Coordinates of C-alpha atoms in Angstrom, one line a residue:
Chain L
X1 CA 143.5 -70.7 109.0
X2 CA 146.5 -72.6 107.6
X3 CA 146.3 -76.3 108.1
X4 CA 149.8 -77.0 106.9
X5 CA 152.8 -74.8 107.3
X6 CA 156.2 -75.8 105.9
X7 CA 159.2 -73.9 107.2
X8 CA 162.8 -74.1 105.8
X9 CA 162.3 -77.7 104.7
X10 CA 165.3 -79.4 103.2
X11 CA 166.2 -82.9 102.1
X12 CA 169.5 -84.3 101.0
X13 CA 170.6 -87.8 100.2
X14 CA 174.1 -89.2 100.6
X15 CA 175.3 -90.9 97.5
X16 CA 177.7 -93.8 97.5
X17 CA 180.7 -91.8 96.6
X18 CA 180.2 -89.6 99.7
X19 CA 178.6 -86.9 97.6
X20 CA 175.5 -85.2 98.9
X21 CA 172.6 -84.4 96.7
X22 CA 170.2 -81.8 97.7
X23 CA 166.7 -82.6 96.6
X24 CA 164.9 -79.9 98.5
X25 CA 166.4 -76.6 99.6
X26 CA 164.7 -74.3 102.0
X27 CA 161.1 -74.9 101.0
X28 CA 158.6 -72.6 102.6
X29 CA 154.8 -72.4 102.1
X30 CA 151.6 -72.8 103.9
X31 CA 148.3 -74.3 102.8
X32 CA 144.9 -73.1 104.0
X33 CA 142.2 -75.4 105.3
X34 CA 139.8 -76.3 102.4
X35 CA 142.3 -75.2 99.8
X36 CA 143.5 -77.1 96.8
X37 CA 147.2 -76.4 96.5
X38 CA 149.0 -77.6 93.4
X39 CA 152.7 -78.1 93.3
X40 CA 153.9 -77.9 89.8
X41 CA 157.4 -78.6 88.6
X42 CA 159.4 -80.6 86.0
X43 CA 160.4 -84.2 86.5
X44 CA 163.1 -84.4 89.1
X45 CA 162.3 -81.1 90.8
X46 CA 161.6 -82.9 94.1
X47 CA 157.8 -83.0 94.0
X48 CA 157.6 -86.7 95.1
X49 CA 160.2 -86.2 97.8
X50 CA 158.2 -83.3 99.1
X51 CA 155.0 -85.2 99.1
X52 CA 156.6 -88.2 100.8
X53 CA 157.9 -86.0 103.5
X54 CA 154.4 -84.4 104.0
X55 CA 153.0 -88.0 104.1
X56 CA 155.4 -88.8 106.9
X57 CA 157.0 -91.5 104.8
X58 CA 160.4 -89.8 104.8
X59 CA 162.2 -87.6 107.3
X60 CA 163.4 -84.2 106.1
X61 CA 167.1 -83.3 106.6
X62 CA 166.1 -79.9 108.0
X63 CA 163.1 -77.7 108.7
X64 CA 159.7 -78.2 110.3
X65 CA 156.2 -79.0 109.1
X66 CA 153.3 -77.9 111.2
X67 CA 149.9 -79.6 110.8
X68 CA 147.2 -77.6 112.7
X69 CA 150.0 -75.7 114.5
X70 CA 151.6 -79.0 115.7
X71 CA 155.1 -79.9 114.5
X72 CA 154.9 -83.2 112.7
X73 CA 158.6 -83.6 112.0
X74 CA 160.8 -85.8 114.1
X75 CA 157.9 -87.8 115.5
X76 CA 158.0 -91.2 117.1
X77 CA 156.8 -94.1 115.0
X78 CA 153.6 -94.2 117.1
X79 CA 152.8 -90.5 116.7
X80 CA 153.5 -90.8 113.0
X81 CA 150.7 -93.3 112.7
X82 CA 148.4 -90.9 114.5
X83 CA 149.0 -88.2 111.9
X84 CA 149.2 -90.5 108.9
X85 CA 145.6 -91.6 109.7
X86 CA 144.5 -88.0 109.0
X87 CA 146.2 -88.1 105.6
X88 CA 145.8 -90.0 102.5
X89 CA 148.7 -90.4 100.0
X90 CA 147.9 -91.6 96.5
X91 CA 150.9 -92.4 94.4
X92 CA 151.4 -92.2 90.7
X93 CA 151.8 -96.0 90.3
X94 CA 149.0 -97.8 92.1
X95 CA 150.0 -100.4 94.6
X96 CA 147.4 -102.9 95.8
X97 CA 147.6 -105.7 98.3
X98 CA 147.3 -109.3 97.1
X99 CA 143.7 -109.7 98.3
X100 CA 140.2 -109.0 97.0
X101 CA 139.1 -105.6 95.8
X102 CA 136.7 -105.4 98.8
X103 CA 139.5 -106.2 101.3
X104 CA 141.8 -103.7 99.6
X105 CA 139.3 -100.9 99.8
X106 CA 138.2 -101.9 103.4
X107 CA 141.8 -102.1 104.7
X108 CA 142.2 -98.5 105.9
X109 CA 138.9 -98.6 107.8
X110 CA 139.7 -102.0 109.3
X111 CA 143.0 -101.0 110.7
X112 CA 141.3 -97.9 112.2
X113 CA 139.3 -100.4 114.3
X114 CA 136.1 -100.2 112.4
X115 CA 133.9 -103.4 112.4
X116 CA 132.9 -105.3 109.3
X117 CA 129.2 -104.5 109.7
X118 CA 130.0 -100.8 110.1
X119 CA 132.2 -100.4 107.0
X120 CA 130.6 -102.8 104.5
X121 CA 128.1 -100.3 103.2
X122 CA 130.6 -97.6 102.9
X123 CA 133.1 -99.8 101.1
X124 CA 130.5 -101.2 98.7
X125 CA 129.3 -97.7 97.9
X126 CA 132.7 -96.4 96.9
X127 CA 133.4 -99.5 94.9
X128 CA 130.3 -98.7 93.0
X129 CA 131.3 -95.1 92.5
X130 CA 134.6 -96.1 91.0
X131 CA 132.8 -98.5 88.7
X132 CA 134.0 -101.8 90.0
X133 CA 130.7 -103.2 91.2
X134 CA 130.7 -106.9 90.7
X135 CA 134.4 -107.2 91.1
X136 CA 134.5 -107.0 94.9
X137 CA 135.7 -110.6 95.3
X138 CA 138.3 -110.5 92.5
X139 CA 141.9 -110.3 93.5
X140 CA 143.0 -106.7 93.0
X141 CA 146.3 -107.8 91.6
X142 CA 144.6 -109.5 88.7
X143 CA 143.0 -106.3 87.5
X144 CA 144.1 -104.1 84.7
X145 CA 146.2 -101.0 85.4
X146 CA 143.3 -98.6 85.1
X147 CA 141.1 -100.7 87.4
X148 CA 143.9 -101.1 89.9
X149 CA 144.3 -97.3 89.9
X150 CA 140.6 -97.1 90.7
X151 CA 141.0 -99.5 93.6
X152 CA 143.9 -97.3 94.8
X153 CA 141.7 -94.2 94.6
X154 CA 138.8 -95.9 96.4
X155 CA 141.0 -97.3 99.2
X156 CA 142.6 -93.9 99.8
X157 CA 139.4 -91.9 99.5
X158 CA 137.1 -94.2 101.6
X159 CA 139.0 -93.2 104.8
X160 CA 137.9 -89.6 104.2
X161 CA 141.1 -88.0 105.5
X162 CA 141.6 -84.3 106.4
X163 CA 144.5 -83.9 104.0
X164 CA 144.7 -85.5 100.5
X165 CA 148.2 -85.9 99.0
X166 CA 148.0 -86.8 95.4
X167 CA 151.2 -87.5 93.5
X168 CA 150.8 -87.3 89.7
X169 CA 147.7 -89.5 90.1
X170 CA 146.3 -88.6 86.7
X171 CA 149.6 -89.3 84.8
X172 CA 148.6 -92.8 83.7
X173 CA 144.8 -92.5 83.6
X174 CA 142.7 -93.0 80.6
X175 CA 139.8 -90.7 79.8
X176 CA 137.2 -92.6 81.9
X177 CA 139.5 -92.7 85.0
X178 CA 140.4 -89.1 84.5
X179 CA 136.7 -88.2 84.7
X180 CA 136.3 -90.3 87.8
X181 CA 139.2 -88.5 89.5
X182 CA 137.8 -85.2 88.4
X183 CA 134.5 -85.9 90.0
X184 CA 136.2 -87.0 93.2
X185 CA 138.4 -83.9 93.4
X186 CA 135.4 -81.6 92.7
X187 CA 133.5 -83.3 95.4
X188 CA 136.3 -83.0 97.9
X189 CA 136.8 -79.4 97.0
X190 CA 133.2 -78.6 97.8
X191 CA 133.8 -79.9 101.4
X192 CA 135.6 -77.0 102.9
X193 CA 137.0 -79.1 105.7
X194 CA 139.2 -81.1 103.4
X195 CA 142.5 -79.9 102.0
X196 CA 144.2 -81.2 98.9
X197 CA 147.8 -81.0 97.8
X198 CA 148.4 -82.2 94.2
X199 CA 151.8 -82.7 92.6
X200 CA 151.8 -82.5 88.8
X201 CA 153.9 -81.6 85.8
X202 CA 150.8 -81.0 83.8
X203 CA 150.0 -77.3 83.7
X204 CA 146.5 -77.7 82.5
X205 CA 145.7 -79.9 85.5
X206 CA 147.3 -77.3 87.7
X207 CA 145.0 -74.6 86.2
X208 CA 142.0 -76.8 86.5
X209 CA 142.3 -77.9 90.1
X210 CA 144.4 -75.2 91.8
X211 CA 143.2 -72.5 94.2
X212 CA 146.9 -71.6 94.4
X213 CA 149.9 -73.0 92.7
X214 CA 153.4 -73.4 94.0
X215 CA 156.2 -73.8 91.4
X216 CA 158.9 -76.2 92.5
X217 CA 162.1 -75.9 90.5
X218 CA 165.4 -77.3 91.5
X219 CA 164.2 -78.1 94.9
X220 CA 162.9 -74.7 95.9
X221 CA 159.5 -73.1 95.6
X222 CA 160.2 -70.3 93.1
X223 CA 156.7 -68.8 93.0
X224 CA 153.4 -69.1 94.8
X225 CA 150.2 -67.6 93.5
X226 CA 146.8 -68.1 91.9
X227 CA 146.9 -69.8 88.5
X228 CA 146.2 -66.4 86.9
X229 CA 149.3 -64.9 88.6
X230 CA 151.6 -67.8 87.9
X231 CA 150.7 -68.2 84.2
X232 CA 150.5 -64.5 83.2
X233 CA 153.5 -63.3 85.2
X234 CA 156.0 -66.1 85.9
X235 CA 158.5 -64.8 88.4
X236 CA 161.7 -65.9 86.7
X237 CA 162.8 -67.2 83.4
X238 CA 163.0 -70.8 84.4
X239 CA 159.4 -70.7 85.7
X240 CA 158.3 -69.0 82.6
X241 CA 160.0 -71.5 80.4
X242 CA 158.5 -74.4 82.4
X243 CA 154.9 -73.2 83.0
X244 CA 154.6 -71.3 79.7
X245 CA 152.3 -68.4 79.5
X246 CA 148.5 -68.6 79.5
X247 CA 145.7 -66.1 79.9
X248 CA 143.5 -67.6 82.5
X249 CA 140.1 -66.4 83.6
X250 CA 137.2 -67.7 85.6
X251 CA 133.5 -67.0 84.8
X252 CA 130.1 -68.4 84.4
X253 CA 129.3 -70.2 81.1
X254 CA 126.0 -70.3 79.4
X255 CA 125.2 -71.9 76.0
X256 CA 123.4 -69.6 73.6
X257 CA 120.8 -71.8 71.9
X258 CA 120.6 -69.7 68.8
X259 CA 124.2 -69.5 67.9
X260 CA 125.3 -72.7 69.6
X261 CA 128.2 -70.9 71.2
X262 CA 128.9 -70.4 74.8
X263 CA 129.3 -67.0 76.4
X264 CA 131.3 -66.8 79.6
X265 CA 130.3 -63.9 81.8
X266 CA 133.1 -62.4 83.8
X267 CA 133.2 -59.4 86.1
X268 CA 132.8 -56.7 83.4
X269 CA 132.7 -58.4 80.0
X270 CA 131.8 -61.6 78.2
X271 CA 134.1 -64.0 76.3
X272 CA 132.7 -66.3 73.6
X273 CA 133.9 -69.8 73.1
X274 CA 133.0 -72.6 70.7
X275 CA 133.1 -75.2 73.5
X276 CA 129.9 -76.2 75.1
X277 CA 130.0 -75.5 78.9
X278 CA 127.5 -74.6 81.6
X279 CA 128.2 -73.2 85.0
X280 CA 131.5 -72.0 86.6
X281 CA 134.5 -72.6 84.3
X282 CA 138.1 -71.7 84.0
X283 CA 139.2 -70.7 80.6
X284 CA 142.5 -70.0 79.0
X285 CA 143.7 -68.3 75.8
X286 CA 147.1 -68.8 74.5
X287 CA 149.0 -65.5 74.2
X288 CA 149.8 -66.1 70.5
X289 CA 146.1 -66.2 69.8
X290 CA 145.5 -62.7 70.9
X291 CA 145.8 -60.2 68.0
X292 CA 146.5 -56.6 68.6
X293 CA 145.3 -53.8 66.4
X294 CA 145.8 -50.0 66.7
X295 CA 142.3 -49.2 65.3
X296 CA 139.0 -51.0 65.7
X297 CA 139.4 -53.8 63.2
X298 CA 136.8 -54.1 60.5
X299 CA 135.5 -57.2 58.8
X300 CA 137.2 -59.6 61.3
X301 CA 135.6 -62.9 62.1
X302 CA 136.7 -62.9 65.7
X303 CA 133.8 -62.9 68.1
X304 CA 135.9 -61.5 70.9
X305 CA 136.9 -57.9 70.4
X306 CA 137.9 -55.6 73.3
X307 CA 139.4 -52.2 73.8
X308 CA 142.3 -51.9 76.2
X309 CA 145.4 -50.0 77.3
X310 CA 148.9 -51.3 77.1
X311 CA 150.3 -51.7 80.6
X312 CA 153.7 -53.1 79.9
X313 CA 155.9 -54.2 77.1
X314 CA 158.5 -56.9 77.8
X315 CA 161.0 -57.4 75.0
X316 CA 162.3 -61.0 74.8
X317 CA 164.7 -61.0 71.8
X318 CA 162.6 -61.6 68.6
X319 CA 159.3 -61.7 70.4
X320 CA 157.6 -59.4 72.9
X321 CA 155.1 -59.8 75.6
X322 CA 152.5 -57.1 75.7
X323 CA 150.4 -56.8 78.9
X324 CA 147.0 -55.2 78.1
X325 CA 144.5 -54.1 80.6
X326 CA 140.8 -54.4 79.5
X327 CA 138.4 -53.2 82.2
X328 CA 139.6 -55.0 85.3
X329 CA 141.2 -58.0 83.5
X330 CA 144.7 -58.3 82.2
X331 CA 145.6 -60.0 78.9
X332 CA 149.0 -61.2 77.7
X333 CA 149.7 -61.2 74.0
X334 CA 152.9 -62.4 72.3
X335 CA 153.8 -60.5 69.2
X336 CA 157.0 -60.2 67.1
X337 CA 159.5 -57.4 67.5
X338 CA 158.6 -56.3 63.9
X339 CA 154.9 -56.0 64.9
X340 CA 155.8 -54.1 68.0
X341 CA 157.7 -51.5 66.0
X342 CA 155.0 -51.4 63.3
X343 CA 152.2 -50.8 65.8
X344 CA 154.4 -48.4 67.8
X345 CA 153.2 -49.8 71.2
X346 CA 154.1 -48.1 74.4
X347 CA 152.7 -48.2 77.9
X348 CA 149.4 -46.4 77.9
X349 CA 148.8 -46.8 74.1
X350 CA 145.1 -47.4 73.4
X351 CA 144.7 -50.6 71.4
X352 CA 142.1 -53.3 70.4
X353 CA 142.6 -57.0 71.0
X354 CA 140.7 -59.8 69.3
X355 CA 140.7 -63.6 69.4
X356 CA 138.6 -66.3 67.9
X357 CA 136.0 -68.2 69.8
X358 CA 137.8 -71.4 68.8
X359 CA 140.9 -70.2 70.6
X360 CA 139.2 -70.0 74.0
X361 CA 139.7 -73.3 75.8
X362 CA 137.7 -74.3 78.8
X363 CA 138.9 -76.6 81.6
Chain Z
X1 CA 170.6 -155.6 95.8
X2 CA 167.4 -155.0 93.9
X3 CA 165.8 -157.9 95.7
X4 CA 166.8 -156.4 99.0
X5 CA 165.1 -153.1 98.1
X6 CA 161.9 -154.9 97.1
X7 CA 162.1 -156.9 100.3
X8 CA 162.6 -153.7 102.3
X9 CA 159.6 -152.0 100.8
X10 CA 157.4 -155.1 101.4
X11 CA 158.7 -155.2 105.0
X12 CA 157.9 -151.5 105.3
X13 CA 154.3 -152.1 104.3
X14 CA 154.1 -155.1 106.6
X15 CA 155.5 -153.1 109.5
X16 CA 153.1 -150.3 109.1
X17 CA 150.0 -152.2 108.5
X18 CA 150.7 -154.7 111.3
X19 CA 151.1 -151.7 113.5
X20 CA 154.5 -152.7 114.7
X21 CA 154.9 -150.8 117.9
X22 CA 158.5 -150.1 117.6
X23 CA 158.1 -148.6 114.1
X24 CA 155.3 -146.4 115.2
X25 CA 157.4 -145.3 118.2
X26 CA 160.2 -144.3 115.8
X27 CA 157.8 -142.5 113.6
X28 CA 156.3 -140.7 116.6
X29 CA 159.6 -139.6 118.0
X30 CA 160.9 -138.4 114.7
X31 CA 157.9 -136.3 113.9
X32 CA 157.4 -135.0 117.4
X33 CA 161.0 -133.8 117.6
X34 CA 161.2 -132.4 114.1
X35 CA 157.8 -130.7 114.1
X36 CA 158.2 -129.3 117.6
X37 CA 161.7 -127.9 116.9
X38 CA 160.7 -126.4 113.6
X39 CA 157.5 -124.8 115.0
X40 CA 159.3 -123.4 118.0
X41 CA 162.0 -122.1 115.7
X42 CA 159.4 -120.5 113.5
X43 CA 157.8 -118.8 116.5
X44 CA 161.1 -117.0 117.2
X45 CA 162.4 -116.7 113.7
X46 CA 159.3 -114.9 112.3
X47 CA 159.6 -111.8 114.5
X48 CA 163.4 -111.9 114.5
X49 CA 163.6 -112.3 110.7
X50 CA 161.0 -109.6 110.0
X51 CA 162.6 -107.2 112.5
X52 CA 166.0 -107.5 110.7
X53 CA 164.3 -107.3 107.3
X54 CA 162.3 -104.2 108.2
X55 CA 164.8 -102.1 110.1
X56 CA 168.1 -100.6 109.2
X57 CA 170.6 -100.6 112.0
X58 CA 174.3 -100.7 112.5
X59 CA 175.8 -104.1 112.2
X60 CA 172.9 -105.4 110.0
X61 CA 175.3 -106.6 107.4
X62 CA 177.4 -108.5 109.8
X63 CA 174.3 -110.0 111.4
X64 CA 173.0 -111.1 108.0
X65 CA 176.4 -112.7 107.3
X66 CA 176.2 -114.6 110.6
X67 CA 172.7 -115.8 109.9
X68 CA 173.7 -117.0 106.4
X69 CA 176.7 -118.8 107.9
X70 CA 174.5 -120.5 110.5
X71 CA 172.0 -121.6 107.8
X72 CA 174.6 -124.1 106.7
X73 CA 175.9 -124.9 110.2
X74 CA 177.1 -128.6 110.4
X75 CA 174.5 -130.4 112.5
X76 CA 177.2 -132.7 114.0
X77 CA 178.9 -129.6 115.4
X78 CA 175.6 -128.3 116.8
X79 CA 175.1 -131.7 118.4
X80 CA 178.5 -131.5 119.9
X81 CA 177.9 -128.0 121.3
X82 CA 174.5 -129.0 122.9
X83 CA 176.1 -132.2 124.2
X84 CA 178.9 -130.2 125.9
X85 CA 176.3 -127.9 127.4
X86 CA 174.1 -130.7 128.7
X87 CA 176.6 -133.3 129.7
X88 CA 176.7 -134.0 133.4
X89 CA 179.7 -131.8 134.0
X90 CA 178.6 -129.1 131.6
X91 CA 177.1 -125.7 132.5
X92 CA 173.5 -127.0 132.1
X93 CA 174.3 -130.6 133.2
X94 CA 172.1 -130.2 136.3
X95 CA 169.0 -130.1 134.1
X96 CA 169.5 -133.8 133.3
X97 CA 168.3 -133.3 129.7
X98 CA 171.0 -135.2 127.9
X99 CA 169.7 -138.3 125.9
X100 CA 166.2 -137.0 125.9
X101 CA 163.9 -135.8 123.2
X102 CA 164.0 -132.4 124.7
X103 CA 167.8 -132.2 124.0
X104 CA 167.1 -133.3 120.4
X105 CA 164.5 -130.6 120.1
X106 CA 166.9 -128.0 121.4
X107 CA 169.6 -129.1 119.0
X108 CA 167.2 -129.0 116.0
X109 CA 165.7 -125.8 117.2
X110 CA 169.1 -124.1 116.8
X111 CA 169.6 -125.6 113.4
X112 CA 166.2 -124.5 112.2
X113 CA 166.2 -121.1 113.7
X114 CA 168.8 -119.5 111.3
X115 CA 167.1 -121.1 108.3
X116 CA 163.6 -119.7 109.0
X117 CA 165.1 -116.4 110.2
X118 CA 167.1 -116.0 107.0
X119 CA 164.3 -116.9 104.6
X120 CA 161.8 -114.6 106.5
X121 CA 164.3 -111.8 106.4
X122 CA 164.9 -112.2 102.7
X123 CA 161.2 -112.5 102.0
X124 CA 160.3 -109.4 103.9
X125 CA 163.2 -107.5 102.3
X126 CA 162.1 -108.6 98.8
X127 CA 158.7 -107.0 99.2
X128 CA 158.5 -103.9 97.0
X129 CA 159.0 -100.8 99.2
X130 CA 156.0 -99.2 97.5
X131 CA 153.7 -101.8 99.1
X132 CA 155.2 -101.2 102.6
X133 CA 154.6 -97.5 102.1
X134 CA 151.1 -97.9 100.8
X135 CA 150.2 -99.9 103.9
X136 CA 151.8 -97.3 106.1
X137 CA 150.2 -94.4 104.4
X138 CA 146.8 -96.1 104.8
X139 CA 147.4 -95.7 108.5
X140 CA 148.8 -99.0 109.6
X141 CA 150.8 -99.2 112.8
X142 CA 154.0 -101.2 113.0
X143 CA 152.3 -104.3 114.2
X144 CA 149.6 -104.1 111.5
X145 CA 152.3 -103.6 108.9
X146 CA 154.2 -106.6 110.2
X147 CA 151.1 -108.8 110.0
X148 CA 150.4 -107.6 106.5
X149 CA 154.0 -108.3 105.3
X150 CA 154.0 -111.7 106.9
X151 CA 150.8 -112.5 105.1
X152 CA 152.3 -111.2 101.9
X153 CA 155.4 -113.3 102.1
X154 CA 153.5 -116.4 103.3
X155 CA 154.8 -118.5 100.4
X156 CA 158.5 -117.8 101.0
X157 CA 158.1 -118.3 104.7
X158 CA 156.4 -121.6 104.3
X159 CA 159.2 -122.6 101.9
X160 CA 161.7 -121.7 104.6
X161 CA 159.7 -123.8 107.1
X162 CA 159.8 -126.7 104.6
X163 CA 163.5 -126.5 104.2
X164 CA 164.0 -126.4 108.0
X165 CA 161.6 -129.3 108.6
X166 CA 163.3 -131.3 105.8
X167 CA 166.6 -130.8 107.4
X168 CA 165.4 -131.7 110.8
X169 CA 163.7 -134.9 109.9
X170 CA 166.6 -136.1 107.8
X171 CA 169.3 -135.0 110.2
X172 CA 171.3 -137.7 112.0
X173 CA 174.4 -136.3 113.6
X174 CA 173.0 -134.0 116.2
X175 CA 170.1 -136.3 117.3
X176 CA 172.5 -139.2 117.5
X177 CA 174.9 -137.2 119.8
X178 CA 172.4 -135.6 122.1
X179 CA 169.6 -138.2 121.9
X180 CA 171.8 -141.2 122.2
X181 CA 169.6 -143.4 119.9
X182 CA 167.9 -145.0 122.9
X183 CA 165.4 -147.7 121.8
X184 CA 161.8 -146.7 122.6
X185 CA 162.9 -143.2 123.7
X186 CA 165.1 -141.2 121.4
X187 CA 165.4 -143.4 118.4
X188 CA 164.4 -141.7 115.2
X189 CA 164.3 -142.9 111.6
X190 CA 167.7 -141.7 110.8
X191 CA 169.4 -143.1 113.9
X192 CA 167.5 -146.3 113.5
X193 CA 168.7 -146.7 109.9
X194 CA 172.3 -146.1 111.0
X195 CA 171.8 -148.8 113.7
X196 CA 170.2 -151.4 111.3
X197 CA 172.8 -150.8 108.6
X198 CA 175.6 -151.3 111.2
X199 CA 173.9 -154.6 112.2
X200 CA 173.6 -155.6 108.6
X201 CA 169.8 -155.6 108.7
X202 CA 169.4 -153.9 105.4
X203 CA 165.8 -154.9 104.9
X204 CA 164.7 -153.1 108.0
X205 CA 167.0 -150.1 107.1
X206 CA 165.4 -149.8 103.6
X207 CA 162.0 -150.2 105.2
X208 CA 162.6 -147.3 107.5
X209 CA 164.1 -145.2 104.7
X210 CA 161.0 -145.8 102.5
X211 CA 158.6 -144.9 105.3
X212 CA 160.7 -141.7 106.0
X213 CA 160.6 -140.7 102.4
X214 CA 156.8 -141.4 102.0
X215 CA 156.0 -139.6 105.3
X216 CA 158.2 -136.6 104.4
X217 CA 156.5 -136.5 101.0
X218 CA 153.0 -136.5 102.6
X219 CA 154.0 -133.8 105.1
X220 CA 155.5 -131.6 102.3
X221 CA 152.5 -132.2 100.2
X222 CA 150.2 -130.7 102.8
X223 CA 152.5 -127.8 103.6
X224 CA 152.9 -127.1 99.9
X225 CA 149.2 -127.1 99.5
X226 CA 149.0 -124.6 102.3
X227 CA 151.6 -122.5 100.5
X228 CA 149.9 -122.4 97.1
X229 CA 146.4 -122.0 98.4
X230 CA 145.1 -118.4 98.1

């Protein structure tokens, strides 16, 4: 069931010299309940405007947004409040009120009519989770940037909304805060009644969190698909240029005590990585790291060696993309034009691919 | 001259500590009129000022210009307008309010209103839009947002209140015209000083001036403490 449906959404701003600037043009997509939908796009592509419109902080110029099949565009101020209370909008730059940490975090619950004795426990618990225990009485504006971001996360997450709108939230986070946000997002993702929309320009973040990715370029969604689809077959040149190419897979990781390496079990084969991981992981291999050989290579150090069939060859000037099918998975390898001629690759050619365990990165 | 000042200050102390009834009456009238008018003005100015500050509407710029003009409105002219309205043959003459403290409160109310409205509007407008949006996105309704923004601009609003109160207590033209400087009834510090100076009783005039300054200082001290307290 789709919780959010965006139809023909557009937004333009009037500039002072009477010129109109179109920030969003005919944006269409829908988000399923329980899904983590990541909108990826370069700076200035309209991500923040889109998220602000979804958060009912800005009115679109045209188009409609449906939340649970109800149109939420063009609402009265009173109705907007009703829907905003189901959402949570975390911005890139944290903004806190000039009151204590506790009061900042409690604010959303307080204005929903909750009593002090009913929210105290909840607020204190989340303050502890974000690592600010002992700072409850401190003025939130006197905190460091990272601590302030943690207050912002706590105050937006404590209200436990149906829809989370996160705008480049990890852009300014240090490692500790990144981990904290990760834990929160993983927890929210487990709750299938909660839906997350994340805007980011960081492709690795998109791969890590997304169930599906929407690529926003020049104010329109140019492609929607799973991370695997978007990163191995970008729809147009611009998307390809922006997202880059990656081989993305999901599997279950297990550390082999003897070798100290991790083997990741996928549907019909295993990939070995030097990173230590356990449990379900997403992994990516850069296309330039995948080496193609006509015959089974001998004396190579690569731990990952697979037999496959060339599915497609895309020539891109000096370089070529070779799409290779190994069992049920598809790999993308970037090679030079010279190599292509030397290897004499055509669709349906039988080849071998290999890559080093150190080239397999886990997210 | 110097001697006269010293004499005036000593007389001031004498008048206060001997509980001179007339002096205390003047103090009472001055403070009652100025505080009442400023508080009443604030009661109206806070919602008006924040409404103008929060909303965008046609004619906002013109309205802002009007408020700014009225912030520096000559009190004497305000006194004249209220006088013409309240005089026996005026449109509100039947109310019989001329030469009463009520008339003085009305005149000072209209002088204070644009000052507090203007400062409230500016304070609300100067709040970073991000904060407004954060409060809204956390689920606040318009009234809750308003309360939060007023709390946030407390300092500027108190500053506006102080300016308005300062103007009211030191104002002479309007209260003179509509109050009539009636002894025991509508005589304030400022009108009393005018009266004493005209009579050549400089000692009393200086005494009144000194008390006015000290009391204004004490009032401002407490309001400023309120302003800086977090």
